[in-house]
Coordinates of C-alpha atoms and ligand atoms in Angstrom, one line a residue:
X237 CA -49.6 -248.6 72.9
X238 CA -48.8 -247.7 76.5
X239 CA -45.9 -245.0 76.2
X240 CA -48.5 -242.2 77.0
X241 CA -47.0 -241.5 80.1
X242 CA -48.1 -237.3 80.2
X243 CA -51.1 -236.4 82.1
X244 CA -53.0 -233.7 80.6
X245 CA -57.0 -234.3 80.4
X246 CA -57.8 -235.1 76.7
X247 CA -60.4 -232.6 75.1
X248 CA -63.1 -235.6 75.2
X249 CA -62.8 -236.3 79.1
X250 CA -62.8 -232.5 79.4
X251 CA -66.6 -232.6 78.2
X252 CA -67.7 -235.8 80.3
X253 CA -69.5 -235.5 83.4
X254 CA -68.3 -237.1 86.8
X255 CA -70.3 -240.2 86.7
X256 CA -68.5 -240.9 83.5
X257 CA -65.4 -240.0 84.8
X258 CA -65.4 -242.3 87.6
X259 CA -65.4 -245.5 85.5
X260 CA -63.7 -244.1 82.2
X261 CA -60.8 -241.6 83.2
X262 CA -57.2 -242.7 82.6
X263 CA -57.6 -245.2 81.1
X264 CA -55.0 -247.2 79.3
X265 CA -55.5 -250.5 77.4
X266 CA -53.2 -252.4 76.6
X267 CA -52.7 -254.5 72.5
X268 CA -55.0 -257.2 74.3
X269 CA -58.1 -254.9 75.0
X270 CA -59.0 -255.7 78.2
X271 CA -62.0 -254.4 79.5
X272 CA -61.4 -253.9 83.0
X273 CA -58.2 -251.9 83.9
X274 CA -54.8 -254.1 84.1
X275 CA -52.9 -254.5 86.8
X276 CA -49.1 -254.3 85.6
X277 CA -46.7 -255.8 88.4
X278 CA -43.4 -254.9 86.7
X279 CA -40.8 -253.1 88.4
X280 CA -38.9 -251.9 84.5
X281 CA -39.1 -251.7 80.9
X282 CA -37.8 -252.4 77.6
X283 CA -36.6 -250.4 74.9
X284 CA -36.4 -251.3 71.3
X285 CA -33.0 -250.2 71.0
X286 CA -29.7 -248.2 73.1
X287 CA -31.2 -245.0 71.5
X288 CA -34.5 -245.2 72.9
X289 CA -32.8 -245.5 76.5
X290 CA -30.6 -242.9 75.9
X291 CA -33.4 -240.5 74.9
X292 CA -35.5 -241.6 77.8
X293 CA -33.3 -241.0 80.3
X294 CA -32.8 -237.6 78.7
X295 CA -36.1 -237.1 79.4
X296 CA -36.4 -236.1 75.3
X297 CA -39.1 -239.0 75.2
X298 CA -41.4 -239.7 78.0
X299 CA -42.1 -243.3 78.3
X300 CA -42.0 -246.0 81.0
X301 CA -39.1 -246.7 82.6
X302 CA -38.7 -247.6 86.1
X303 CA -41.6 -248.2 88.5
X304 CA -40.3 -245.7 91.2
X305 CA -41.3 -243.1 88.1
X306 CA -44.2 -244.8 87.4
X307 CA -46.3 -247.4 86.2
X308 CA -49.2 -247.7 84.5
X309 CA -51.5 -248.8 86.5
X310 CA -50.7 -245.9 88.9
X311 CA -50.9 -243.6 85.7
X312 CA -54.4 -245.0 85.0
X313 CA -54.9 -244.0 89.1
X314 CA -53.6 -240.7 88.7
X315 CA -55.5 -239.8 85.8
X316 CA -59.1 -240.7 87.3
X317 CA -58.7 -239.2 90.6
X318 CA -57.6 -235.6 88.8
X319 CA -60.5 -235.7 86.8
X320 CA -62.9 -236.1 89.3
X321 CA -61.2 -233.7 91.9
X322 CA -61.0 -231.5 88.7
X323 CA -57.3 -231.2 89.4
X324 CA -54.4 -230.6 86.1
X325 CA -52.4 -233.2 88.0
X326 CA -52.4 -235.8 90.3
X327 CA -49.5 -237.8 92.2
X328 CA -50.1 -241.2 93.7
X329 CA -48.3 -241.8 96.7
X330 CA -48.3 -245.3 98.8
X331 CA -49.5 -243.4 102.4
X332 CA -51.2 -240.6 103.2
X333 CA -48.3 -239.5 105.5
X334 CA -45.9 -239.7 102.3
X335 CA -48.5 -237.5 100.3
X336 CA -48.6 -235.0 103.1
X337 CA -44.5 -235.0 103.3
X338 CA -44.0 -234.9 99.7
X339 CA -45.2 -231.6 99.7
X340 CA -44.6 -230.0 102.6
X341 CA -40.9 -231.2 102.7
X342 CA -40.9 -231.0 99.1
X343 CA -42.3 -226.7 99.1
X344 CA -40.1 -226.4 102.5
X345 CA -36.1 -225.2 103.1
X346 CA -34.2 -224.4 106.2
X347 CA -35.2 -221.0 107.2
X348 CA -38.8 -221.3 106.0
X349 CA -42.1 -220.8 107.6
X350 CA -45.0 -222.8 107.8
X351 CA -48.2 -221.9 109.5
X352 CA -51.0 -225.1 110.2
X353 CA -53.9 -225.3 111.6
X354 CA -53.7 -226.7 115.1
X355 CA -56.5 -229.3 114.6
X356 CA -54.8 -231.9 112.7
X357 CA -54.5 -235.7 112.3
X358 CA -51.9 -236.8 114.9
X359 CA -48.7 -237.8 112.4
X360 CA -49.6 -234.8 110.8
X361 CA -49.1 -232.3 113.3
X362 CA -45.4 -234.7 113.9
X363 CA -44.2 -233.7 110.7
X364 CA -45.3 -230.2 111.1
X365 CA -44.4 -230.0 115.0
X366 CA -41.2 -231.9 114.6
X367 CA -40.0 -233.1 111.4
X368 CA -39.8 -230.0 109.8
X369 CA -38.5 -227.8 112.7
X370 CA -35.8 -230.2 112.7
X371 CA -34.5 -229.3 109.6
X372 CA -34.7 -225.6 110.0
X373 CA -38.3 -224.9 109.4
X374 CA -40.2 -222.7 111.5
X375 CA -43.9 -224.1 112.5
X376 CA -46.5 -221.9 113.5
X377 CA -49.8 -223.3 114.6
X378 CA -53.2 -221.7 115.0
X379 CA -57.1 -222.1 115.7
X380 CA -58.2 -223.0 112.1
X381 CA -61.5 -221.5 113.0
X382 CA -60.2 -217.8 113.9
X383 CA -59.8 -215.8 110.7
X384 CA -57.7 -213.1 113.1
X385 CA -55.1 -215.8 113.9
X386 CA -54.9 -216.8 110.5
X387 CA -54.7 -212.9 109.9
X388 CA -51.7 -212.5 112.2
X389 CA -49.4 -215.7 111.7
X390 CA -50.0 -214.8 107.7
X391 CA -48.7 -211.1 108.4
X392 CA -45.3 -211.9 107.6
X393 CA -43.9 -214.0 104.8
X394 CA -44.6 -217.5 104.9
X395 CA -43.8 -220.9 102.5
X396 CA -46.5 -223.0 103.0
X397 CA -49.6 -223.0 104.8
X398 CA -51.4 -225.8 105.9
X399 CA -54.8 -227.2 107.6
X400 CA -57.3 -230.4 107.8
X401 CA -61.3 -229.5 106.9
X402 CA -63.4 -230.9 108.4
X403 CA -60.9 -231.6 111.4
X404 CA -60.3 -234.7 113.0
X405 CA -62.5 -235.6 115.2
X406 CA -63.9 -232.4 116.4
X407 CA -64.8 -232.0 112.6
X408 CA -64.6 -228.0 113.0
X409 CA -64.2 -225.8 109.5
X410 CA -61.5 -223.7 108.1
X411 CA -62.9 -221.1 105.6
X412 CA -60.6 -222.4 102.4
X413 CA -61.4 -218.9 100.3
X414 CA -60.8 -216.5 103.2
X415 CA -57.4 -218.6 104.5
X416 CA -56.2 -219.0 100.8
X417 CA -56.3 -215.1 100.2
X418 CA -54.5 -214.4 103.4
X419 CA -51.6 -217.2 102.4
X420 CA -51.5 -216.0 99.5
X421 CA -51.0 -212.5 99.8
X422 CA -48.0 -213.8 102.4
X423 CA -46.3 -215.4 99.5
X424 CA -47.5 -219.1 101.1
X425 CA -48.9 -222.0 98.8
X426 CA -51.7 -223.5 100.4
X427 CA -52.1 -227.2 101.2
X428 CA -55.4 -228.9 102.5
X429 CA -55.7 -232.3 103.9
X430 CA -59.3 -233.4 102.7
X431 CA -59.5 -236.7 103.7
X432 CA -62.9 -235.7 106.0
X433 CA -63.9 -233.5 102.9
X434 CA -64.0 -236.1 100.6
X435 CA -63.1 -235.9 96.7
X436 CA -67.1 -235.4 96.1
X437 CA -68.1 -233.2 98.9
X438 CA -65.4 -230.5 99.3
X439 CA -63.3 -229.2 96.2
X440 CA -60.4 -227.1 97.6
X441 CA -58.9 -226.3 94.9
X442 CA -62.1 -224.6 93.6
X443 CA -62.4 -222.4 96.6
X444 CA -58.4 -221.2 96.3
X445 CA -56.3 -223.6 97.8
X446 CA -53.4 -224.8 95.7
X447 CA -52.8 -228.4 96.8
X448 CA -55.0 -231.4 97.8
X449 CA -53.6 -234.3 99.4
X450 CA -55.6 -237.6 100.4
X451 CA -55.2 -240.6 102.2
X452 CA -56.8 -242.6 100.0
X453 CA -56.8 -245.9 102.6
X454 CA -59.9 -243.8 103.6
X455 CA -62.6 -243.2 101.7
X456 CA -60.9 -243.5 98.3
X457 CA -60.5 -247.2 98.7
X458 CA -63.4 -247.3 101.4
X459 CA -62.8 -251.2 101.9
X460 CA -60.6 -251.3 104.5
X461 CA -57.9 -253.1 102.4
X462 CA -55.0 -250.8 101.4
X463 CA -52.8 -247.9 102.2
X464 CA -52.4 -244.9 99.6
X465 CA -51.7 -241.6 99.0
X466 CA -52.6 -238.8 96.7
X467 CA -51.4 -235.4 96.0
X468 CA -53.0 -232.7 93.2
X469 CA -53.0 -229.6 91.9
X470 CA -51.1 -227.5 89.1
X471 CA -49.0 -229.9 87.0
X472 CA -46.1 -226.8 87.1
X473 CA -46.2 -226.6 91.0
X474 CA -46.3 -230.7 91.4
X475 CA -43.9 -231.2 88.3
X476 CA -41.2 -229.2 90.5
X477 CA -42.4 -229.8 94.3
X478 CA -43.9 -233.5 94.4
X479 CA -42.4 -235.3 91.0
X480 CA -38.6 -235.3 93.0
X481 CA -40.0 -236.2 96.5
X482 CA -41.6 -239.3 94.6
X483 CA -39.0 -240.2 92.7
X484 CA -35.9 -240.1 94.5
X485 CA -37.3 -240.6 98.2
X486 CA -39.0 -243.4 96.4
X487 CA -42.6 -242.7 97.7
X488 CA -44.1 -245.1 95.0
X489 CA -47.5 -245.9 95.2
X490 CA -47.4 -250.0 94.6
X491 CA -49.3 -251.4 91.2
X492 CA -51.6 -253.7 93.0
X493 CA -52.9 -250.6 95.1
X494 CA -53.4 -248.4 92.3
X495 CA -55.0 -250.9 90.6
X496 CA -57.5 -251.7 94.1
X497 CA -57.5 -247.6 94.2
X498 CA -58.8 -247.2 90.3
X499 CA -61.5 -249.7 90.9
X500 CA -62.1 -248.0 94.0
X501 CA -63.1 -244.9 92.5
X502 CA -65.7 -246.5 90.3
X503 CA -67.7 -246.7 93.2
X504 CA -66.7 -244.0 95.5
X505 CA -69.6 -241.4 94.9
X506 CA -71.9 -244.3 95.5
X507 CA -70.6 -245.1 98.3
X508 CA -70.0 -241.5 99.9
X509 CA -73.7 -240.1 98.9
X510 CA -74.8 -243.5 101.1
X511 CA -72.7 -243.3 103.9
X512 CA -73.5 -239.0 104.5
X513 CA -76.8 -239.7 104.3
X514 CA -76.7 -242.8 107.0
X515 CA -74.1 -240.1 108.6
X516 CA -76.8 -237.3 108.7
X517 CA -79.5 -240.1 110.2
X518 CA -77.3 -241.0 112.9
X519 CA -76.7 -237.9 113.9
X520 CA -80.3 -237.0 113.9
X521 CA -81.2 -239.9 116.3
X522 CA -77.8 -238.9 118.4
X523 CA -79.5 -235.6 118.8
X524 CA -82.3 -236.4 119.7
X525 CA -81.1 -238.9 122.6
X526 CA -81.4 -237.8 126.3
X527 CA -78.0 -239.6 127.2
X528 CA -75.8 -237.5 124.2
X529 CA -74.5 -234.6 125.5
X530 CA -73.7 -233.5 122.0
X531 CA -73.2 -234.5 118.6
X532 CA -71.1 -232.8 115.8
X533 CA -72.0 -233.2 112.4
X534 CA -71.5 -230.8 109.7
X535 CA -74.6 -230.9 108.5
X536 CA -76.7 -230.3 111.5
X537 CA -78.2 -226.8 111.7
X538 CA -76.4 -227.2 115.4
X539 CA -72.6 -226.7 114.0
X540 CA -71.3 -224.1 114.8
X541 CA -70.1 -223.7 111.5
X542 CA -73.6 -224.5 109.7
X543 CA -73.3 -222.0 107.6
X544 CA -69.9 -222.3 106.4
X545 CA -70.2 -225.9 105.9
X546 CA -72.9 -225.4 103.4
X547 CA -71.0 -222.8 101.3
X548 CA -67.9 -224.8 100.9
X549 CA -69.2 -228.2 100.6
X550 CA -71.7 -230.2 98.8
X551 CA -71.8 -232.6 101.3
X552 CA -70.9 -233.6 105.1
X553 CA -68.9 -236.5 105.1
X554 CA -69.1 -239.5 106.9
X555 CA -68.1 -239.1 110.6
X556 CA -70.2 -238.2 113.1
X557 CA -68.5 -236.7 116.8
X558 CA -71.0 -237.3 119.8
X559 CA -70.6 -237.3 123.8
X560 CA -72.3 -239.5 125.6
X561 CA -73.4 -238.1 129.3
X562 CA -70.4 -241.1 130.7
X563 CA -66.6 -241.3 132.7
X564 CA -64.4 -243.4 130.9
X565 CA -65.5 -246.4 132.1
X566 CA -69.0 -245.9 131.0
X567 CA -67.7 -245.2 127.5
X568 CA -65.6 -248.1 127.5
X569 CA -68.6 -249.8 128.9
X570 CA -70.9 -248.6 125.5
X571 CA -68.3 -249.5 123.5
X572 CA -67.7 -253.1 124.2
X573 CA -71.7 -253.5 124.4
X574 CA -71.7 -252.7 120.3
X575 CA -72.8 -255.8 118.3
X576 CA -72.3 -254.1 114.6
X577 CA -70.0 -251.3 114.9
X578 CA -66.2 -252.2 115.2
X579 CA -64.1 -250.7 117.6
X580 CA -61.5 -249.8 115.3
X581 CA -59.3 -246.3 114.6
X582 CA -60.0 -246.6 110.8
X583 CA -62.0 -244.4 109.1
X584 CA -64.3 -243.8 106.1
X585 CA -64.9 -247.8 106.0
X586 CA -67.7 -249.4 104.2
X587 CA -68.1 -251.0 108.0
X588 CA -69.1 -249.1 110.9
X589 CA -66.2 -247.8 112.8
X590 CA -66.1 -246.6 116.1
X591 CA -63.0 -245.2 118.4
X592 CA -62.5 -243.4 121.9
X593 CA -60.2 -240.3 120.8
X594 CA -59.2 -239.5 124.8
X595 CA -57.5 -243.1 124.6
X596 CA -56.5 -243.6 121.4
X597 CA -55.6 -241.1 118.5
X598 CA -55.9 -238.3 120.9
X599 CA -54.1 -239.5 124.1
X600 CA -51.2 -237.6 123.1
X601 CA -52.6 -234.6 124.4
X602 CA -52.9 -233.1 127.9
X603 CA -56.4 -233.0 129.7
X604 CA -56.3 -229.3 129.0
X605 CA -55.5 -229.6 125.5
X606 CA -58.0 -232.2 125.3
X607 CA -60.6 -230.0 126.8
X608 CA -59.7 -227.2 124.6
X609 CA -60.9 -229.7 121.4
X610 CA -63.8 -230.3 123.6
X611 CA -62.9 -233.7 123.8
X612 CA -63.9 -235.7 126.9
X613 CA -64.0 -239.4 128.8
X614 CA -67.3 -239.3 126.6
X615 CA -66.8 -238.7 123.0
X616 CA -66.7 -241.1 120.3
X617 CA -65.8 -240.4 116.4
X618 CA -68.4 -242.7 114.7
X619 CA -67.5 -243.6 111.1
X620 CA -70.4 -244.3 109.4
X621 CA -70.6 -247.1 106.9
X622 CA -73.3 -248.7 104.5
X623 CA -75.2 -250.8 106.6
X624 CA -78.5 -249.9 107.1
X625 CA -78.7 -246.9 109.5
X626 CA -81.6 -248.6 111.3
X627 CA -79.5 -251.8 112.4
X628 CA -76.6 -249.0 113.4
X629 CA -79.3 -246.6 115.4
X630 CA -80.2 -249.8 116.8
X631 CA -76.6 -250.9 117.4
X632 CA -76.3 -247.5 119.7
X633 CA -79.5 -248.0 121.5
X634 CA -78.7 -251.1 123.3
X635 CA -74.9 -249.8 123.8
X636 CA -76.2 -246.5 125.4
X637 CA -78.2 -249.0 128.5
X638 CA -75.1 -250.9 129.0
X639 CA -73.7 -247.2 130.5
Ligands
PLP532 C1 -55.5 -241.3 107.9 C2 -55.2 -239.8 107.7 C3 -53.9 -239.4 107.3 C4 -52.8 -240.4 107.1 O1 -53.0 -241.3 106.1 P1 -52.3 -242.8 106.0 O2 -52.8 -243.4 104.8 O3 -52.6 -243.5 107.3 O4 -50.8 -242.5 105.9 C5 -53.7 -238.1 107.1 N1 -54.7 -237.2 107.3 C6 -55.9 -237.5 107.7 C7 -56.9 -236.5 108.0 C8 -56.2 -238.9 108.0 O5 -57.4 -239.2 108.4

């Protein structure tokens, strides 16, 4: 019977390997013994009798009740993705955006302090740059690649601390082990956007951060079809921080997109190991291109943080950063010539996807600022998808003439 609404791994999935995992985590089947998950589009639930109610609501049995708590088919969600980020607990959220406020507003008072990176996903740095301070909380920001900033914003006590590795779309590094001792040791809990990390090719958690969050309309999904969230990490900390947010701001992931999201993950290390290694062959041909003035890829010897990159990830992700030697126009001019890539500010797609940062996601930000990211009139952020990387290599070519 479905009442099993706790999440704790069972001993069994505790022994199974990922690849397992990713098809047989969380889940719940129903008296009809479906094989595929079920997709349960019911906003409440019945009791057996007034006692049962009374009890649930009590919270002295825990069972489905409302789907603003949760649902099944979110549960079954939940369950997977914390087994395979190797996470006590997971909570499903229906944005990224809501995952990332859940627990920062969620950790956050008036009075507190929280200190980001300054390299962030645009509506990210909103909530930290605006949102918050609004409501009495006190935003630092610093370089997320200088230890000694970290160092110095962390010198005095701090709630919550909070970065994006690899960054968007400069895809620079923050050291997760060495930023996690220095929060800690300030009294902060640590928060890490991994959406560029990916759940298979960068485990915070494992290195010392606290929380993960996800949107998983990125690569979680990796269809282009539907918006989620995620947040994990200790069931204590979640059970108290997120499990309120979610409930009474009513940040409810939707059945139908958990259930897209759960057959999502089935996949999702497929998909990723293709996509980086299309990423990395890409790059490699962008390198080697007279008419790039340079390409950022974690995994090139030629990032700057190389070395890093390898430490605290298995992998490099799916996005590849280049400037081509072009003004605005000539960008503009490459990127209307593409045949196969999409001009789209999407990301982690099974489609090629390809945006201008000056103009779009970025154009927020003055020319200095921009400059400062080392962003200019010529660099792209290249999502790379599953096609063949021959057809997308090719795709570029013809592009770069049209300059
Ligand atoms: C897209 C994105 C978000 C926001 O996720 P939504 O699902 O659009 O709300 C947050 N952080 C990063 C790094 C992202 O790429």
């Amino acid at each position: 019977m479905l009442t099993n609404v706790a999440r704790m791994a069972s001993d069994q999935e505790r022994r199974l390997r990922r690849d397992t995992l990713a098809v047989r985590a969380g889940l719940r089947r129903s008296q009809f013994e479906e094989t595929a998950e079920a997709m349960f589009l019911t906003s409440g639930y019945v009791y057996p009798n007034a006692a049962e109610a009374e009890a649930t609501f009590k919270e002295e049995v825990e069972r489905y009740s409302y789907s603003r708590y949760h649902n099944p088919t979110v549960s079954m969600f939940e369950d997977r993705l914390a087994a395979l980020e190797g996470a006590e607990r997971c909570y499903a959220t229906p944005t990224g955006m809501s995952a990332v406020f859940a627990v920062l507003g969620g950790l956050c008072a008036a009075g507190d302090r929280i200190v980001a990176s300054k390299a962030l996903f645009g509506t990210c740095y909103t909530i930290c740059a605006d949102v918050l301070p609004r409501w009495g909380v006190e935003a630092v920001f610093v370089d997320g690649t200088n230890l000694d900033e970290w160092r110095e914003a962390l010198s005095v006590p701090t709630t919550a601390v909070f970065f994006e590795t690899p960054s968007n779309p400069t895809l620079t590094l923050v050291d997760i082990a060495a930023v996690s001792e220095l929060a800690h040791a300030a009294g902060a809990t640590v928060v890490v956007d991994n959406v560029f990390g990916t759940p298979l090719f960068s485990t915070p958690l494992a290195h010392g951060a606290d929380v993960v969050v996800y949107s998983s309309t990125k690569h979680i999904d990796g269809q282009g079809r539907i918006l989620g969230g995620a947040v994990l990490g200790r069931e204590s900390l979640l059970r108290e921080v997120v499990r309120p947010m979610i409930r009474n701001l009513g940040l409810t992931l939707s059945a139908f997109n958990a259930w897209v999201l759960v057959k999502s993950l089935e996949t999702m290390d497929l998909r990723l190991r293709a996509q980086a290694a299309n990423a990395l062959q890409v790059a490699q041909w962008l390198e080697s291109r007279p008419d790039v003035v340079s390409v950022c890829y974690p995994g090139l010897d030629s990032h700057p943080q190389a070395e890093l990159a390898r430490r605290q990830m298995t992998g490099f992700g799916t996005v590849v950063t280049f400037t081509v030697d072009a003004d605005k126009e000539g960008a503009f001019r490459v990127l209307d010539a593409l045949q196969i890539i999409d001009i789209s500010n999407n990301l982690g797609d099974t489609k090629s996807l390809i945006t201008h940062p000056a103009t779009t996601t970025h154009s927020r930000f003055s020319a200095e600022e921009l400059a400062d990211m080392q962003i200019t009139a010529g660099t792209m952020r290249l999502s790379v998808g599953l096609e063949d990387p021959l057809d997308i290599i090719e795709d570029l070519e013809a592009a770069f003439a049209a300059r």
